[in-house]
Amino acid sequence: MNPRTQTLLQTLENADWFSCVGKRDLPNVAYVSSWLHAAASFPNVEWGNLGLQRGHIIENKASQKSKERAQLWSELLKEFRPLLNEMVKRKTETVVKAQGLPAPFVSNVFGDMLGIAMESEYSDIVAPDFYTNLILDAYLKGHFPCGWEGKYPEGKLIVY
Amino acid sequence: MKPVTSAKLKELEQANWFGAVGRSRIGGAKMVSSWMEAVVSCADSKWQTVQYDAMYLHKLAVHDKLRRITPEDRYRLDMEAIRGEVTQGNVVESGPYLKLDFPEWDQAWKALQPGIVAMVKEKTKAVVDRDGLPDVVVKRATWDVVCMAMEWEFSEVEPPGFYDDMSGVYLHGHFLCGWEGRFPEGQPIVY
């Protein structure tokens, strides 16, 4: 793992996750008004596909820039999975209990963290975009990103 | 609207919608225990696919009865349609949705839908407002009731099936929010 990703994960670890849900304090986003409304996004295929597609784009761009670096993709995923799994469990435990959030919520957060970490790993050769500028930003500011309003890249991130 | 459809919709209109969620059980169903679980389940596209499959299979049965298409003819027609798609280089979906020209069905759907949309909105409003439910709940319930009404409307042609069976869920104050298993095997998920 790159030191910049280590620093980033530490920043995420120190952040107060979901502390600002319900507040409307971010510019240029759309909001849902409750965990119940956010829950409708957990199994949403379009939202899930957008995240997967952005991940594939990072991998493809990395492969165009450096074959050697791109070959490390699977190794990095293997390294990140247990670490992030542990972090996500720990950081979501309280809200899961308090709000009765189901397993797909934790899976979605895990997918977001994996995207953030991978984008950071390749940020020296692929310009940070979706995961760093939008998803990471939402988590660090205490919100939960849960959808996209419009047709990406037009439109807005939906957060709770 | 046929008298049977009107009578059945009246029954639904008089029911206490969502009045038993989280309290009683429905036999032969997997119960969930909160609106949170119900919302996540009903928002899943897998449930939407089952909802659509159930409607399409009934529509096809009604169509074939009205047009006197035997099961053998249906098989042959489907195979011809699939071959046609493949010859044109189109991707054939794995679902059963082949194009079905069925204006009687479409007209009945168009005639029934607006009244049902209004009825479901009215019947769900109190709980939606009280519990802050997202739109997807009303959307899924509206689809269910439109499909029930379509089954009743064509009941002289084909006995009502899946959606008629599911009407009891709403009549007993519950919400149909998913399907466990590989449809038509399996069981409904109900809150």
XYZ file of N, CA and C in Angstrom, chain B residues 41-122:
246
model
N -35.911 -4.569 0.646
C -36.361 -5.724 -0.129
C -37.159 -5.291 -1.363
N -38.071 -4.354 -1.194
C -38.921 -3.991 -2.339
C -38.170 -3.148 -3.364
N -37.108 -2.454 -2.925
C -36.343 -1.636 -3.875
C -35.402 -2.486 -4.723
N -35.222 -3.749 -4.328
C -34.313 -4.629 -5.063
C -34.889 -4.953 -6.439
N -34.048 -4.815 -7.462
C -34.538 -5.052 -8.833
C -34.964 -6.516 -9.037
N -34.469 -7.418 -8.165
C -34.882 -8.834 -8.280
C -36.389 -8.964 -8.055
N -36.908 -8.178 -7.121
C -38.353 -8.215 -6.861
C -39.119 -7.600 -8.036
N -38.564 -6.550 -8.587
C -39.221 -5.915 -9.733
C -39.300 -6.909 -10.910
N -38.258 -7.702 -11.068
C -38.249 -8.697 -12.147
C -39.333 -9.756 -11.915
N -39.457 -10.210 -10.669
C -40.507 -11.190 -10.358
C -41.884 -10.575 -10.610
N -42.060 -9.337 -10.185
C -43.352 -8.656 -10.411
C -43.674 -8.635 -11.910
N -42.665 -8.322 -12.706
C -42.884 -8.217 -14.150
C -43.116 -9.601 -14.768
N -42.330 -10.572 -14.339
C -42.494 -11.955 -14.856
C -43.910 -12.452 -14.606
N -44.387 -12.248 -13.364
C -45.711 -12.747 -12.981
C -46.786 -12.099 -13.846
N -46.653 -10.805 -14.083
C -47.630 -10.104 -14.922
C -47.552 -10.630 -16.355
N -46.323 -10.745 -16.870
C -46.153 -11.123 -18.278
C -46.701 -12.534 -18.538
N -46.426 -13.449 -17.618
C -46.880 -14.832 -17.817
C -48.405 -14.907 -17.836
N -49.047 -14.094 -17.004
C -50.506 -14.091 -16.989
C -51.049 -13.443 -18.268
N -50.422 -12.365 -18.663
C -50.840 -11.668 -19.895
C -50.742 -12.624 -21.099
N -49.654 -13.377 -21.118
C -49.437 -14.331 -22.212
C -50.520 -15.418 -22.208
N -50.861 -15.892 -21.002
C -51.889 -16.937 -20.898
C -53.237 -16.414 -21.392
N -53.577 -15.187 -21.002
C -54.845 -14.582 -21.436
C -54.837 -14.405 -22.954
N -53.762 -13.881 -23.445
C -53.613 -13.637 -24.891
C -53.811 -14.929 -25.677
N -53.127 -15.978 -25.242
C -53.163 -17.230 -25.998
C -54.547 -17.881 -25.953
N -55.221 -17.741 -24.815
C -56.590 -18.282 -24.722
C -57.509 -17.523 -25.688
N -57.423 -16.198 -25.654
C -58.298 -15.379 -26.513
C -58.039 -15.630 -28.002
N -56.772 -15.829 -28.329
C -56.403 -16.010 -29.746
C -56.398 -17.488 -30.150
N -56.801 -18.336 -29.228
C -56.829 -19.793 -29.449
C -55.458 -20.328 -29.898
N -54.453 -19.889 -29.180
C -53.093 -20.381 -29.467
C -52.803 -21.524 -28.493
N -52.520 -22.694 -29.029
C -52.254 -23.854 -28.163
C -50.829 -23.767 -27.604
N -50.526 -24.537 -26.555
C -49.148 -24.528 -26.030
C -48.122 -24.900 -27.107
N -48.489 -25.812 -28.014
C -47.568 -26.200 -29.097
C -47.321 -25.015 -30.029
N -48.439 -24.311 -30.358
C -48.299 -23.125 -31.210
C -47.447 -22.063 -30.508
N -47.672 -21.915 -29.193
C -46.906 -20.908 -28.438
C -45.416 -21.213 -28.517
N -45.076 -22.485 -28.337
C -43.667 -22.888 -28.392
C -43.078 -22.541 -29.761
N -43.860 -22.891 -30.814
C -43.378 -22.644 -32.179
C -43.220 -21.122 -32.419
N -44.220 -20.350 -31.995
C -44.165 -18.888 -32.194
C -42.973 -18.265 -31.452
N -42.745 -18.717 -30.215
C -41.618 -18.185 -29.439
C -40.293 -18.522 -30.110
N -40.194 -19.771 -30.594
C -38.953 -20.187 -31.259
C -38.707 -19.350 -32.520
N -39.796 -19.120 -33.291
C -39.667 -18.298 -34.503
C -39.207 -16.888 -34.152
N -39.807 -16.338 -33.084
C -39.452 -14.969 -32.677
C -37.984 -14.918 -32.249
N -37.554 -15.934 -31.493
C -36.161 -15.949 -31.020
C -35.210 -16.076 -32.205
N -35.576 -16.989 -33.163
C -34.736 -17.147 -34.358
C -34.625 -15.832 -35.117
N -35.766 -15.138 -35.244
C -35.792 -13.847 -35.945
C -34.841 -12.861 -35.288
N -34.877 -12.805 -33.954
C -33.996 -11.883 -33.222
C -32.532 -12.244 -33.452
N -32.256 -13.556 -33.368
C -30.869 -14.004 -33.516
C -30.381 -13.702 -34.928
N -31.248 -13.951 -35.956
C -30.870 -13.698 -37.356
C -30.518 -12.224 -37.554
N -31.274 -11.363 -36.862
C -30.992 -9.925 -37.004
C -29.805 -9.486 -36.137
N -29.231 -10.436 -35.423
C -28.062 -10.118 -34.594
C -28.426 -9.437 -33.288
N -29.710 -9.494 -32.904
C -30.101 -8.857 -31.636
C -29.809 -9.787 -30.458
N -29.600 -9.163 -29.327
C -29.409 -9.961 -28.110
C -30.796 -10.409 -27.635
N -30.949 -11.700 -27.357
C -32.234 -12.176 -26.841
C -32.134 -12.224 -25.323
N -33.026 -11.495 -24.698
C -33.018 -11.464 -23.227
C -33.322 -12.865 -22.698
N -32.768 -13.154 -21.511
C -33.029 -14.477 -20.947
C -34.435 -14.564 -20.352
N -35.063 -13.419 -20.094
C -36.422 -13.412 -19.552
C -37.424 -13.824 -20.620
N -38.698 -13.942 -20.219
C -39.679 -14.447 -21.178
C -40.335 -13.346 -22.010
N -39.724 -12.159 -22.054
C -40.447 -11.040 -22.641
C -40.295 -10.933 -24.152
N -41.094 -11.693 -24.882
C -41.125 -11.489 -26.328
C -42.254 -10.506 -26.612
N -42.107 -9.796 -27.698
C -43.083 -8.739 -28.000
C -44.469 -9.369 -28.174
N -45.465 -8.754 -27.549
C -46.812 -9.308 -27.575
C -47.785 -8.215 -27.997
N -48.346 -8.357 -29.171
C -49.294 -7.370 -29.657
C -50.663 -7.736 -29.086
N -51.133 -6.983 -28.083
C -52.331 -7.375 -27.363
C -53.118 -6.116 -26.961
N -53.764 -5.465 -27.945
C -54.413 -4.173 -27.661
C -55.503 -4.239 -26.597
N -56.245 -5.366 -26.516
C -57.313 -5.444 -25.494
C -56.722 -5.286 -24.089
N -55.585 -5.945 -23.870
C -54.903 -5.863 -22.573
C -54.433 -4.430 -22.325
N -53.780 -3.853 -23.343
C -53.225 -2.506 -23.185
C -54.329 -1.487 -22.884
N -55.480 -1.653 -23.566
C -56.593 -0.711 -23.344
C -57.140 -0.843 -21.921
N -57.299 -2.094 -21.480
C -57.816 -2.309 -20.116
C -56.847 -1.713 -19.087
N -55.554 -1.929 -19.300
C -54.511 -1.400 -18.395
C -54.633 0.123 -18.310
N -54.742 0.730 -19.495
C -54.810 2.196 -19.575
C -56.071 2.725 -18.862
N -57.157 1.972 -18.979
C -58.412 2.420 -18.362
C -58.377 2.257 -16.838
N -57.747 1.179 -16.357
C -57.762 0.886 -14.915
C -56.716 1.681 -14.131
N -55.582 1.932 -14.763
C -54.428 2.467 -14.037
C -54.676 3.789 -13.277
N -55.253 4.824 -13.924
C -55.360 6.105 -13.205
C -56.149 6.003 -11.894
N -57.260 5.281 -11.911
C -58.070 5.144 -10.696
C -57.308 4.410 -9.607
N -56.530 3.402 -10.005
C -55.783 2.616 -9.008
C -54.627 3.440 -8.438
N -53.960 4.204 -9.295
C -52.874 5.076 -8.809
C -53.424 5.992 -7.711
N -54.596 6.584 -7.979
C -55.196 7.506 -7.009
C -55.600 6.768 -5.731
N -56.171 5.560 -5.908
C -56.637 4.802 -4.742
C -55.459 4.402 -3.840
N -54.385 3.892 -4.456
C -53.236 3.440 -3.650
C -52.584 4.643 -2.946
N -52.517 5.748 -3.647
C -51.928 6.953 -3.046
C -52.733 7.347 -1.798
N -54.035 7.319 -1.944
C -54.934 7.686 -0.851
C -54.802 6.698 0.325
